[in-house]
């Protein structure tokens, strides 16, 4: 068939294209092309008499070959030669070749620029246009330098043809994109802005794009464009479709220009001038109203063009964000689109609503459509639309609807498209954390998330789960129980094993009382997954096992057996091997107290910005340099930034990852070469006893003869403890600004109530010092270690910690400090041995003093030691309990308090609080199964006190009655005080 | 801003490509492949927009030919769709019932028509009659040159 060819029809080219099309195979095509390339090469090389037409034909063939996907490495010079021709068609092909094939760094660039210069100064407007289009296509730095002067002149000159002006405007725009420094200012500003008033709508359209980028570069300089743009817009909006002849597109007057103006105005805040402002609002209102009018044509083009303007108007309304009336109208309009039959409109409506949801004026209006959006998530057939629905649900989520939205998103995850799962997982994780009121809900959601989409749960997500569980005492027991149940599934995701391993290792003891989750069962359950896991997870599990040895001594043999197995002890993975060896040694040689010290419960993680959040923010951020785009995104970010425990993340430096070094190194044995550490522990098991330090001796801990004479051991141990704390010795994010002068600390606000239930946490922190406390108890004795971290850039001298006398009930004996100088960005550890002589309610105190730059800091510090810490839980049967209960019936021995529930009444939670308080939580004792009772013994140096309690919840009234009986009135009173407000 | 105009048929043969952002040839090929895959993967009826990294692809199918343009995320999608429509209308008027073959054999003309509509990635002229007139002027000039020079 003869192909239809326009114009002069380069016959040879048509034949060649036909040949290629007739090729039956790829090989045949390549062969034909190579033949042609060889032919063209000889022609270009040998034949000096090639005329313009032939050159044009061959260049065109090369172009065709290139567009088929083959590389072209010659012919560039011939193409550039075509530019010299005075024939339009040859010039045109030359320019086309250059625009399509040449890259920016061509060595022919100078030649090209020279030719463009010639054409620009030509009297033939059609040559000028060609040259301008070429600049607009390539627009590199060299061209910017060469033409920065000429083009603005061309643009505003009265002699220039309209079509040339259009090209010149876009040409200048392109040059500005790559070379911002050629920004026209001064006299040019007004003249360029006035192009908005040009008679020719094509010129206005092109100029509008140019002004948009100029405004982005220098909004102040081009501010005058606002009023011109508004009046231009107003004239279009109020016109009829016959006013603009061919610029009316399917009955919509100048849609391209309208949209460009609406976008231009999004660069500025709402106009200050009230008359311009009201004119603009009228325009926007008219556009919204027109959307309600009947369509003038059934053609899709008509409604598309009309809605294009409408959506851009809504974008501007959202940008202005101060006209509640318009915002709500816009939202209603989008609401209608949500159930429109045109998929494109549903998509765009969901997208725009995302922005509306971030405005305080329209957030509630958006929420009205929640059901429709959820429905879209379930029923839309197009994945792009479903994705928009996910985004919108995320944006519209707040405290009132979080539970439902998270539920729906989780449900959708089961069937979600693979490539959006990871983002969805992050979104669910963020929402669950942000809106968790009840942290058991959070735990449930997160474990479900791992169950449903384990593969897409990134490390930062499961780290975060662990951080939250570690930091929240009230949820630990529940988390242990839930994760234990989740692990019972026949197939569970490795991420579940990781979370499960960590949580049981830390809090498995909280559920060990239940025979269904006894220590051995917990261990066997975890170990049944072991062989299916990656080395990284195995390492984590090994750490869990060694923690089990500490928590449940009774299963030590089983665990040692596993550690001894060849595949561990002689594992080809060096980390597994090392851990097996070290943990095995630790379990064999170290005694229970050393083990307990090394494997102490993890302290709270410092509150930081969730790394999940940073990762989603990164995803959102486009690499584009367009300011407008960023503006749009910023709005979304602003909302997101307020996520996560609220405050000041906006100002603070962003910390990207949360706990890098906690990945595998869960008990912190990895901070220095591990072999040394094991030795440290080993040597310390043969202590030389010192009479003076008998107190310490009871812990069987490492006792150097005199601390000062064997500093290495001490130092190593300290670092061991501090590693266990997870406290980095050097702050990674060092403060950017130096504090010019050190402000002495004279008193501190310390609230230690969290220590009633836990033994390690941050005691105090401000910008210059951070104090961590960690404490171990044994009957009437306590060993407290205070870590002082100097966060400033100053050295603290004469550092001392002294007990404040006066509290006879509790004796505090400090160990000498390693040094009395606390260097900048480093730490000192003060060990204090304490003895409970008598029951007490006043916290023991120490005086901390140091000097810095000549100013003296001196403050009192309450030690987080509470009476209940000296508890030992007591187990007993119902009969014993009630007979003792009766015996303690004297006045004063019983203390009672009736109070309103602070939290939803939850059996597991209550039981866990009671257990972490230190006494037992006995089941099956009280005739009413709702009630709790239990017992404990408080040890003091002088006497032991038995204490009994009953906690009776009343679900109807949401009240509790707590009764405590002990053989000393002051003890009963104090215990009631300590438990106040905890249920 | 438009960063790419791409025409390909249902057999994934590329018929036209015009870039407004400079990428390496490798990047270009990768991007085209990804765009074609995601568009062909769509089931009908669906929406005409696909996200692609930080860009958006707006496409429309005419017979066996897909017309797509790649725009920035916050560009107006519906108007992008209509610039495709306008382009097709102009091609149709110019070639008198345009078909894929016209675009294959007159690929340079297809480029020239587009270049009147869009310059440097921005819409230069939205009026159909203006564009058609400009292209016909070019043809007149071409015929004039043939008559007088050859």
Coordinates of N, CA and C in Angstrom, one line a residue, chain A residues 314-315 317-319 321 323-324 326-335 349-367 369 392 395-396 635-636:
Chain A
X314 N -10.6 25.4 43.0 CA -10.7 24.8 44.4 C -9.3 24.8 45.0
X315 N -8.3 24.5 44.1 CA -6.9 24.6 44.6 C -6.6 26.0 45.2
X317 N -8.7 28.2 46.3 CA -9.5 28.4 47.5 C -8.8 27.7 48.7
X318 N -8.3 26.5 48.5 CA -7.6 25.8 49.5 C -6.3 26.6 49.9
X319 N -5.6 27.1 48.8 CA -4.4 27.9 49.1 C -4.7 29.1 49.9
X321 N -7.3 29.6 51.9 CA -7.6 29.0 53.2 C -8.1 30.0 54.3
X323 N -11.5 31.5 53.5 CA -12.9 31.8 53.2 C -13.7 30.5 53.5
X324 N -14.2 30.4 54.7 CA -14.9 29.2 55.1 C -16.0 28.9 54.2
X326 N -16.4 29.5 50.9 CA -15.9 28.9 49.7 C -15.4 27.5 49.9
X327 N -14.7 27.3 51.1 CA -14.1 26.0 51.4 C -15.2 25.0 51.5
X328 N -16.3 25.3 52.2 CA -17.3 24.3 52.4 C -18.0 24.1 51.1
X329 N -18.2 25.1 50.3 CA -18.9 24.9 49.0 C -18.0 24.0 48.1
X330 N -16.7 24.2 48.2 CA -15.8 23.4 47.4 C -15.9 22.0 47.8
X331 N -15.9 21.8 49.1 CA -16.0 20.4 49.7 C -17.3 19.7 49.2
X332 N -18.4 20.5 49.3 CA -19.6 19.9 48.8 C -19.6 19.5 47.4
X333 N -19.0 20.3 46.6 CA -18.8 20.0 45.1 C -18.0 18.7 44.9
X334 N -16.9 18.7 45.7 CA -16.0 17.5 45.6 C -16.8 16.3 46.0
X335 N -17.6 16.5 47.1 CA -18.4 15.4 47.6 C -19.3 14.8 46.5
X349 N -11.3 14.2 42.8 CA -12.0 14.7 44.0 C -11.3 14.2 45.2
X350 N -11.0 12.9 45.2 CA -10.3 12.3 46.3 C -9.0 13.1 46.6
X351 N -8.3 13.4 45.5 CA -7.0 14.1 45.6 C -7.2 15.5 46.2
X352 N -8.1 16.2 45.7 CA -8.3 17.6 46.2 C -8.8 17.6 47.7
X353 N -9.6 16.6 48.0 CA -10.1 16.5 49.4 C -9.0 16.3 50.4
X354 N -8.0 15.6 50.0 CA -6.8 15.5 50.8 C -6.3 16.8 51.3
X355 N -6.3 17.8 50.4 CA -5.8 19.1 50.8 C -6.8 19.8 51.7
X356 N -8.1 19.6 51.3 CA -9.2 20.2 52.1 C -9.2 19.7 53.5
X357 N -8.8 18.5 53.7 CA -8.9 17.9 55.0 C -7.8 18.5 55.9
X358 N -6.9 19.2 55.4 CA -5.9 19.8 56.2 C -6.2 21.2 56.6
X359 N -7.3 21.8 56.1 CA -7.8 23.1 56.5 C -8.7 23.0 57.7
X360 N -8.5 23.9 58.7 CA -9.4 23.8 59.8 C -10.8 24.1 59.5
X361 N -11.0 24.9 58.4 CA -12.4 25.2 58.1 C -13.2 24.1 57.4
X362 N -12.4 23.2 56.7 CA -13.2 22.2 56.0 C -12.9 20.8 56.5
X363 N -12.1 20.7 57.5 CA -11.8 19.3 57.9 C -13.1 18.5 58.3
X364 N -14.0 19.2 59.0 CA -15.2 18.5 59.4 C -16.1 18.2 58.2
X365 N -16.1 19.1 57.2 CA -16.9 18.9 56.0 C -16.4 17.7 55.3
X366 N -15.1 17.5 55.3 CA -14.5 16.4 54.6 C -14.9 15.1 55.3
X367 N -14.9 15.2 56.6 CA -15.2 13.9 57.4 C -16.6 13.4 57.1
X369 N -17.8 12.7 54.4 CA -17.7 11.8 53.3 C -17.0 10.5 53.6
X392 N -6.5 10.0 51.3 CA -7.6 10.8 51.9 C -7.9 10.3 53.3
X395 N -5.5 11.5 55.6 CA -5.5 12.9 55.8 C -6.7 13.3 56.7
X396 N -7.8 12.6 56.6 CA -9.0 12.9 57.3 C -9.1 12.3 58.7
X635 N 1.9 21.8 53.2 CA 0.6 21.8 53.9 C 0.3 20.4 54.5
X636 N 0.6 19.4 53.7 CA 0.3 18.1 54.2 C 1.3 17.8 55.3

